[in-house]
Amino acid sequence: MTAPDQAAAPIASETPPHPAATPAMGLVGVIDIGSNSIRLVVFEDGVRSPDYFFNEKVICGLGRGLSETGRLNADGRAAARAALRRYVSLSRRIGVSELIVFATAALREAEDGPEYRDALSRELDISIRVVTGPEEAKLAAEGVLFGWPAAEGVVADLGGASLELAEVAVGAVGATVSVPAGHLLFGEGDGPLSQRAMRALSAAAAPFAPKASRLILVGGAWRALAKAGMSRAGYPFHVLQGFEMTPKEAHGLCDWALSEPPAAIKKAAEVSNSRIPSMVGGARALKRLMAELTPGSVDISAFGVREGMIYERMAASMRAEEPLIAAATAMEARHARCPGFGAELFTWMRPLLNGFNADRMRLAEAVCLLHDVNWRAHPDFRVTACFGTVSRGNLAGVGHRGRLFLGAALMHRYKGDLQAAEAASVALMDADARREAEIVGRAARLGAMVSGSAIGTLGDCPLRVGDGRLTLSFAPAVADLAGERVKRRLGALAGALRLEPVFIA
């Protein structure tokens, strides 16, 4: 073992966190020892759409030079060991009940990988799982399904030392493959190692071409590239999960990354200098991959192998839950004034939604669950707070169009104006989506005002649609809830529906 790896005092016996500092929720930690970076993510445990309690990454370059030497990078070994000591210590202090530590291609392929893994395991008192190539491909695809259960196409996960491909369809993972074709190799330009990696990529991709109607990209290099693409195109909605590009747009982005100086790439992507080489290598890999697969669209997934580890340990019943509704229900339970009112609100407004398709009905239900989670924000900023929560929050099972629908609906739930970038994002929606979002938002505003969000009230104040009219009536027991402000909000909702308001009190 080289000097930088010499054992230090073990950290397994550190003082546990004070009981008052331990979160009430269960926590599971995942440490990903990659060929280029090491990351710790701490997830909320036991739910379908867990929150991210902690997330930190360090670029170590453990696999740099692996193809030439067959060994782990010496500087990378030292940096990775320091990062792991920090992450294991943090996990124990935070109160993580289960810590999953796994390694990918660098430890898998390096001749000194087993010795390094064993030394770390002893020093830190942890178990390190070295995943095989096919396992890594499957986990990356399961990470995509974690955030997008309806995903169909080919998942491509680009790491520092390897590329994994997997077919996803009907909520399941199909064929998989892993090849030594990571961005550390493609970053070397047209040298022999890069050429060999290109050949390996092409051979691996060919069998997946018939299934590649959609190419779903996983990995930090491609996420950074997509972030630069948003900036260059002036795309106002800066959310990576679900960002879509046409193949032409993706090709143009790759050509830009391969021709621009590092300073221009850094400015556009807002990344560190250490990330730029991986973006250049990622651009080379993506150009060849698109040439082999000829996909109809190119999508970005913010979820990958780490989320796949969480998905892998979920019970089948939890996997089957609708992730957006599960997340919205959890947010309501934690943050709304009257948890449980959202379901009642959705039932109450259903007569207005007869023309909605199944996906819009799902989004309307989510709006009802989320309508009150930002009630603590100052009224002048509540619209922006709501838009940020639902459009940029950690929500699975929803793409950009769905997030914008949620944000636009909650814009009408409260009174106020969006910021310029938010308004520009809403402008991306088509007219039908904007109109239906307005209906849902104004209905939520009316329902919350009528009842004060008190559970058990809206059933006595039914809405009816018929003969060109929108009728709101009050049972005798709740007649006192009627008023001029309620009448005005009924009028606003009826206007969105293009109906005549009728108020019966």
XYZ file of C-alpha atoms in Angstrom:
505
model
C 0.000 0.000 0.000
C 1.388 3.425 -0.879
C 1.925 6.104 1.729
C -1.260 8.122 1.076
C -3.294 4.987 1.870
C -1.704 4.191 5.198
C -4.242 3.385 7.859
C -5.465 6.058 10.209
C -7.446 5.740 13.401
C -10.703 3.910 12.691
C -13.879 5.963 12.859
C -16.319 3.182 13.632
C -16.409 4.000 17.346
C -17.201 7.700 17.021
C -19.606 9.193 19.529
C -23.139 8.693 18.163
C -25.303 11.751 17.521
C -27.148 13.277 20.445
C -30.750 11.974 20.457
C -32.116 15.491 19.963
C -30.024 15.848 16.784
C -31.263 12.629 15.197
C -33.947 13.209 12.530
C -37.394 11.831 13.246
C -37.512 10.193 9.797
C -35.599 7.014 8.987
C -32.536 7.646 6.839
C -30.578 5.463 4.448
C -27.218 6.572 3.072
C -25.694 5.633 -0.279
C -21.992 6.176 -1.019
C -21.117 5.810 -4.697
C -17.407 5.176 -5.347
C -17.154 6.017 -9.038
C -14.230 6.129 -11.413
C -14.264 9.924 -11.497
C -16.171 11.057 -8.396
C -17.413 9.883 -5.020
C -20.798 10.975 -3.733
C -22.829 10.569 -0.564
C -26.599 10.840 -0.782
C -28.763 10.397 2.317
C -32.354 9.525 1.490
C -35.478 9.509 3.570
C -36.319 5.847 4.129
C -39.545 3.897 3.746
C -41.382 6.033 1.158
C -41.901 5.797 -2.607
C -40.550 9.279 -3.384
C -37.936 9.959 -0.698
C -36.554 13.394 0.046
C -32.809 13.972 -0.238
C -31.588 14.709 3.279
C -27.943 15.263 2.275
C -26.075 15.249 -1.055
C -22.365 15.902 -1.636
C -19.852 14.981 -4.321
C -16.046 15.103 -4.624
C -14.194 14.539 -7.902
C -11.289 12.220 -7.071
C -10.233 10.686 -10.407
C -9.792 7.206 -8.969
C -9.892 5.668 -12.445
C -7.711 8.233 -14.212
C -5.020 6.419 -16.189
C -6.564 3.013 -15.455
C -6.519 1.941 -19.115
C -2.763 2.513 -19.373
C -1.582 1.244 -15.991
C -4.265 -1.228 -14.990
C -4.131 0.330 -11.522
C -5.995 2.949 -9.528
C -4.669 6.493 -9.707
C -2.371 7.181 -6.722
C -3.662 10.693 -6.101
C -7.196 9.394 -6.627
C -6.690 6.739 -3.966
C -5.718 9.363 -1.400
C -8.564 11.710 -2.355
C -11.121 8.884 -2.354
C -9.984 7.655 1.054
C -10.331 11.166 2.528
C -13.776 11.559 0.984
C -14.891 8.190 2.322
C -13.686 8.972 5.822
C -15.731 12.175 5.746
C -18.831 10.509 4.305
C -18.821 7.549 6.701
C -18.329 9.904 9.633
C -21.113 12.210 8.445
C -23.480 9.287 7.943
C -23.010 8.121 11.498
C -23.384 11.604 12.932
C -26.486 12.332 10.887
C -28.112 9.181 12.188
C -28.221 6.986 9.086
C -29.724 3.622 9.998
C -28.381 1.807 6.938
C -25.330 2.745 4.874
C -24.967 1.264 1.391
C -21.471 1.636 -0.067
C -20.819 0.484 -3.616
C -18.106 0.854 -6.227
C -18.227 0.663 -9.999
C -15.764 0.250 -12.859
C -12.541 1.555 -11.303
C -12.507 -0.875 -8.373
C -14.029 -3.539 -10.588
C -11.292 -3.393 -13.235
C -8.124 -2.276 -11.431
C -5.665 -4.981 -10.415
C -5.231 -3.256 -7.052
C -9.004 -2.731 -6.656
C -9.594 -5.697 -4.288
C -6.667 -4.713 -2.034
C -7.835 -1.081 -1.886
C -11.438 -2.105 -1.163
C -10.379 -4.471 1.625
C -8.162 -1.818 3.227
C -10.976 0.723 3.213
C -13.449 -1.799 4.571
C -11.188 -2.603 7.517
C -10.262 0.990 8.266
C -13.799 2.376 8.098
C -15.655 -0.726 9.308
C -17.909 -0.792 6.259
C -18.898 -3.286 3.594
C -18.181 -2.177 0.018
C -20.151 -3.836 -2.750
C -18.342 -3.881 -6.094
C -21.125 -4.126 -8.650
C -20.622 -6.011 -11.894
C -21.118 -4.307 -15.243
C -24.555 -5.877 -15.864
C -25.597 -5.007 -12.295
C -24.564 -1.403 -12.822
C -26.569 -1.205 -16.052
C -29.640 -2.656 -14.343
C -29.295 -0.316 -11.349
C -29.001 2.730 -13.627
C -32.170 1.685 -15.441
C -33.968 1.074 -12.149
C -32.893 4.543 -11.080
C -34.657 5.902 -14.157
C -37.791 3.905 -13.251
C -37.507 5.271 -9.698
C -38.181 8.742 -11.105
C -40.112 7.886 -14.260
C -42.028 4.582 -14.038
C -43.447 4.955 -17.554
C -40.030 5.409 -19.206
C -39.498 3.498 -22.439
C -36.382 3.375 -24.567
C -32.679 2.872 -23.931
C -30.944 4.086 -20.776
C -27.288 5.045 -21.219
C -25.165 5.629 -18.100
C -21.758 7.189 -18.776
C -19.216 6.955 -15.989
C -15.524 7.678 -15.874
C -14.382 4.217 -16.955
C -17.437 2.495 -18.391
C -20.680 2.908 -20.314
C -23.802 0.928 -19.446
C -26.830 0.449 -21.690
C -30.190 -0.979 -20.671
C -33.593 -1.344 -22.256
C -36.610 -0.139 -20.237
C -40.253 -0.748 -21.111
C -43.514 -1.313 -19.241
C -41.887 -0.576 -15.907
C -39.209 -3.258 -16.277
C -35.555 -3.561 -17.287
C -34.718 -5.659 -20.327
C -31.374 -6.360 -21.983
C -28.254 -4.781 -20.472
C -24.588 -4.395 -21.390
C -21.498 -2.732 -19.897
C -18.347 -1.804 -21.833
C -15.046 -0.033 -20.946
C -15.959 3.211 -22.695
C -16.095 5.959 -20.071
C -15.608 9.682 -20.502
C -12.041 9.510 -19.113
C -11.153 7.612 -22.292
C -13.118 9.779 -24.714
C -11.560 12.896 -23.225
C -8.237 11.839 -24.755
C -9.296 12.900 -28.245
C -8.520 10.584 -31.160
C -5.775 8.566 -29.486
C -5.686 4.757 -29.587
C -7.485 4.352 -26.243
C -10.305 6.630 -27.357
C -10.592 4.805 -30.676
C -10.776 1.461 -28.896
C -13.501 2.821 -26.606
C -15.416 4.111 -29.643
C -15.348 0.663 -31.225
C -16.535 -0.919 -28.000
C -19.374 1.610 -27.737
C -20.498 0.991 -31.313
C -20.498 -2.782 -30.910
C -22.432 -2.582 -27.645
C -25.008 -0.112 -28.969
C -25.914 -1.900 -32.204
C -28.337 -4.472 -30.671
C -30.218 -1.681 -28.854
C -30.976 0.409 -31.952
C -34.455 -1.092 -32.582
C -35.514 -0.156 -29.023
C -34.078 3.360 -28.957
C -37.138 5.474 -29.724
C -35.963 7.487 -26.733
C -32.401 7.766 -25.439
C -32.334 8.466 -21.690
C -29.008 9.817 -20.440
C -27.635 9.174 -16.945
C -24.396 10.483 -15.475
C -22.814 13.707 -14.292
C -20.973 14.442 -17.549
C -24.183 14.408 -19.557
C -26.119 16.344 -16.906
C -23.490 19.095 -17.025
C -23.662 19.077 -20.820
C -27.454 19.432 -20.706
C -27.159 22.319 -18.257
C -24.936 24.112 -20.763
C -27.492 23.341 -23.474
C -30.248 25.028 -21.463
C -28.072 28.102 -21.004
C -27.112 28.334 -24.676
C -30.711 27.947 -25.848
C -32.117 30.423 -23.321
C -34.392 27.689 -21.981
C -35.998 29.273 -18.893
C -36.971 26.180 -16.930
C -33.705 25.035 -15.347
C -34.708 21.542 -14.195
C -32.513 18.703 -15.451
C -34.858 15.804 -14.685
C -36.977 15.263 -17.788
C -35.190 17.846 -19.966
C -35.727 16.823 -23.601
C -33.696 17.541 -26.724
C -34.216 16.625 -30.334
C -31.314 14.658 -31.842
C -30.451 17.749 -33.879
C -30.271 19.868 -30.730
C -28.161 17.245 -28.965
C -25.759 17.010 -31.928
C -25.410 20.792 -31.947
C -24.679 20.810 -28.228
C -21.966 18.159 -28.640
C -20.347 20.053 -31.511
C -20.316 23.194 -29.358
C -18.653 21.397 -26.419
C -16.007 19.938 -28.726
C -15.136 23.292 -30.295
C -15.361 25.808 -27.442
C -12.499 26.758 -25.096
C -12.793 25.558 -21.481
C -13.661 29.046 -20.200
C -16.768 29.216 -22.400
C -17.893 25.747 -21.318
C -17.378 26.619 -17.661
C -19.451 29.787 -17.978
C -22.335 28.129 -19.824
C -22.554 25.054 -17.596
C -21.599 26.788 -14.321
C -19.258 23.929 -13.436
C -15.820 23.590 -11.887
C -12.708 23.237 -14.021
C -12.475 19.571 -13.019
C -15.844 18.819 -14.642
C -14.968 20.212 -18.096
C -12.903 17.237 -19.391
C -15.759 14.860 -18.590
C -18.156 17.075 -20.564
C -15.865 16.985 -23.583
C -15.522 13.204 -23.305
C -19.277 12.933 -22.815
C -19.897 14.938 -25.975
C -17.733 12.578 -28.023
C -19.482 9.541 -26.576
C -22.954 10.988 -27.132
C -22.295 11.827 -30.783
C -21.254 8.253 -31.504
C -24.093 6.793 -29.434
C -26.711 8.845 -31.297
C -25.183 7.795 -34.622
C -25.544 4.139 -33.641
C -29.021 4.317 -32.045
C -30.709 7.085 -34.117
C -33.145 7.920 -31.279
C -36.308 9.963 -31.737
C -35.530 12.088 -28.673
C -32.783 12.536 -26.089
C -33.837 12.928 -22.448
C -31.922 13.660 -19.246
C -32.470 11.669 -16.049
C -31.301 13.186 -12.781
C -31.760 9.732 -11.239
C -29.303 6.884 -11.713
C -27.478 4.074 -9.951
C -27.807 5.589 -6.458
C -31.580 5.827 -6.826
C -31.486 2.359 -8.346
C -30.020 1.096 -5.077
C -33.023 2.571 -3.237
C -35.454 1.199 -5.814
C -33.840 -2.247 -5.531
C -34.635 -2.435 -1.806
C -38.253 -1.227 -2.152
C -41.062 -3.701 -1.680
C -43.054 -4.439 -4.830
C -46.092 -2.740 -3.319
C -44.112 0.465 -2.767
C -42.687 0.393 -6.288
C -46.254 0.179 -7.601
C -47.284 3.421 -5.889
C -47.760 6.448 -8.146
C -44.637 8.472 -7.258
C -46.024 11.966 -7.831
C -49.122 11.355 -5.713
C -47.010 9.626 -3.050
C -44.665 12.635 -2.879
C -47.511 15.145 -2.836
C -49.309 13.237 -0.080
C -46.152 13.202 2.033
C -45.615 16.928 1.502
C -49.196 17.659 2.500
C -48.842 15.564 5.648
C -45.743 17.524 6.693
C -46.482 21.049 5.605
C -50.207 21.736 5.063
C -52.423 23.318 7.689
C -55.042 20.588 7.384
C -53.484 17.338 6.122
C -56.119 15.237 4.397
C -58.030 18.190 2.978
C -56.361 17.763 -0.432
C -58.204 14.499 -1.139
C -61.514 16.130 -0.193
C -60.749 19.128 -2.393
C -60.012 16.876 -5.377
C -63.279 14.970 -4.919
C -65.181 18.275 -4.653
C -63.792 19.697 -7.903
C -64.090 16.508 -9.984
C -67.368 17.660 -11.673
C -65.269 20.380 -13.349
C -62.703 17.968 -14.765
C -64.793 15.726 -17.022
C -62.815 16.724 -20.122
C -59.410 16.069 -18.551
C -57.336 13.113 -19.719
C -55.875 10.637 -17.213
C -52.560 12.461 -16.856
C -54.231 15.830 -16.273
C -56.477 14.229 -13.655
C -53.351 12.951 -11.896
C -51.822 16.413 -12.018
C -55.046 17.985 -10.714
C -54.996 15.583 -7.771
C -51.392 16.554 -7.042
C -52.321 20.254 -7.131
C -55.037 19.626 -4.544
C -52.589 17.834 -2.261
C -49.970 20.566 -2.667
C -52.213 23.637 -2.668
C -51.448 24.614 0.943
C -47.887 23.419 1.575
C -46.441 26.951 1.320
C -48.966 28.643 3.584
C -46.195 29.894 5.881
C -44.637 32.003 3.114
C -45.380 35.739 3.151
C -48.513 36.441 1.039
C -46.514 38.700 -1.297
C -44.211 35.800 -2.189
C -46.533 32.825 -1.856
C -47.054 32.432 -5.600
C -43.311 32.251 -6.223
C -42.822 29.918 -3.254
C -45.506 27.548 -4.571
C -44.129 27.641 -8.092
C -40.652 26.829 -6.837
C -41.854 23.994 -4.623
C -43.815 22.154 -7.284
C -41.810 22.999 -10.386
C -38.301 22.540 -9.003
C -38.907 20.299 -6.016
C -37.731 16.720 -5.738
C -40.808 15.225 -7.398
C -40.690 11.916 -9.251
C -43.117 10.732 -11.894
C -43.501 14.117 -13.590
C -41.714 15.764 -16.515
C -41.325 19.388 -17.490
C -44.834 19.734 -18.904
C -46.322 18.273 -15.745
C -44.209 20.433 -13.438
C -45.243 23.548 -15.318
C -48.892 22.519 -15.061
C -48.520 22.219 -11.288
C -46.795 25.582 -11.073
C -49.335 27.339 -13.304
C -52.270 25.906 -11.351
C -50.854 27.074 -8.031
C -50.203 30.475 -9.564
C -53.999 30.772 -9.808
C -54.480 29.266 -6.350
C -52.900 32.389 -4.825
C -52.841 36.050 -5.737
C -49.561 37.435 -7.017
C -47.131 37.584 -9.922
C -44.445 35.200 -11.043
C -40.869 36.256 -11.524
C -39.702 36.783 -15.095
C -38.068 33.367 -15.534
C -41.109 31.642 -14.044
C -43.474 33.517 -16.337
C -41.285 32.601 -19.311
C -41.463 28.947 -18.242
C -45.275 29.024 -18.050
C -45.292 30.539 -21.542
C -43.832 27.231 -22.809
C -47.184 25.557 -22.095
C -49.759 25.172 -24.837
C -53.067 27.035 -24.559
C -55.100 23.978 -23.501
C -52.689 23.153 -20.678
C -52.718 26.741 -19.431
C -56.515 26.838 -19.461
C -56.885 23.549 -17.595
C -54.246 24.624 -15.049
C -56.210 27.828 -14.474
C -59.415 25.841 -13.888
C -57.732 23.625 -11.295
C -56.017 26.542 -9.591
C -59.136 28.704 -9.385
C -61.169 25.746 -8.126
C -58.590 25.122 -5.398
C -58.719 28.822 -4.469
C -62.511 28.723 -4.220
C -62.594 25.458 -2.265
C -60.011 26.680 0.234
C -61.894 29.948 0.760
C -65.309 28.335 1.140
C -64.147 25.867 3.757
C -61.067 27.425 5.299
C -59.478 24.066 4.367
C -61.477 22.484 7.199
C -62.017 18.787 6.552
C -65.644 17.702 6.320
C -67.011 20.984 4.947
C -66.948 20.847 1.146
C -69.444 17.980 1.022
C -72.093 20.494 2.147
C -71.077 22.999 -0.546
C -71.280 20.990 -3.786
C -70.350 22.214 -7.251
C -72.537 21.257 -10.218
C -72.046 21.805 -13.932
C -74.960 21.743 -16.347
C -76.952 23.801 -18.866
C -74.063 26.193 -19.337
C -73.926 26.998 -15.625
C -71.582 26.462 -12.723
C -73.612 26.192 -9.528
C -72.264 26.427 -5.988
C -74.880 25.674 -3.333
C -74.763 25.671 0.460
C -76.636 23.273 2.728
C -78.479 24.977 5.618
C -75.870 23.790 8.110
C -73.148 25.772 6.316
C -75.176 28.693 4.957
C -73.117 31.094 7.047
C -70.056 30.288 4.925
C -71.545 32.082 1.894
C -70.380 35.630 1.239
C -69.466 38.210 -1.384
C -65.831 37.150 -1.619
C -66.897 33.553 -2.204
C -69.285 34.761 -4.889
C -66.487 36.699 -6.631
C -64.222 33.677 -6.665
C -67.035 31.534 -8.045
C -67.348 34.088 -10.832
C -63.640 33.877 -11.610
C -63.805 30.079 -11.795
C -66.933 30.170 -13.957
C -65.147 32.591 -16.291
C -62.276 30.145 -16.748
C -64.815 27.422 -17.535
C -66.811 29.746 -19.833
C -69.934 29.102 -17.789
C -72.499 31.281 -16.042
C -72.023 31.345 -12.234
C -74.995 30.453 -10.043
C -74.764 31.029 -6.285
C -77.350 29.345 -4.041
C -77.162 30.136 -0.335
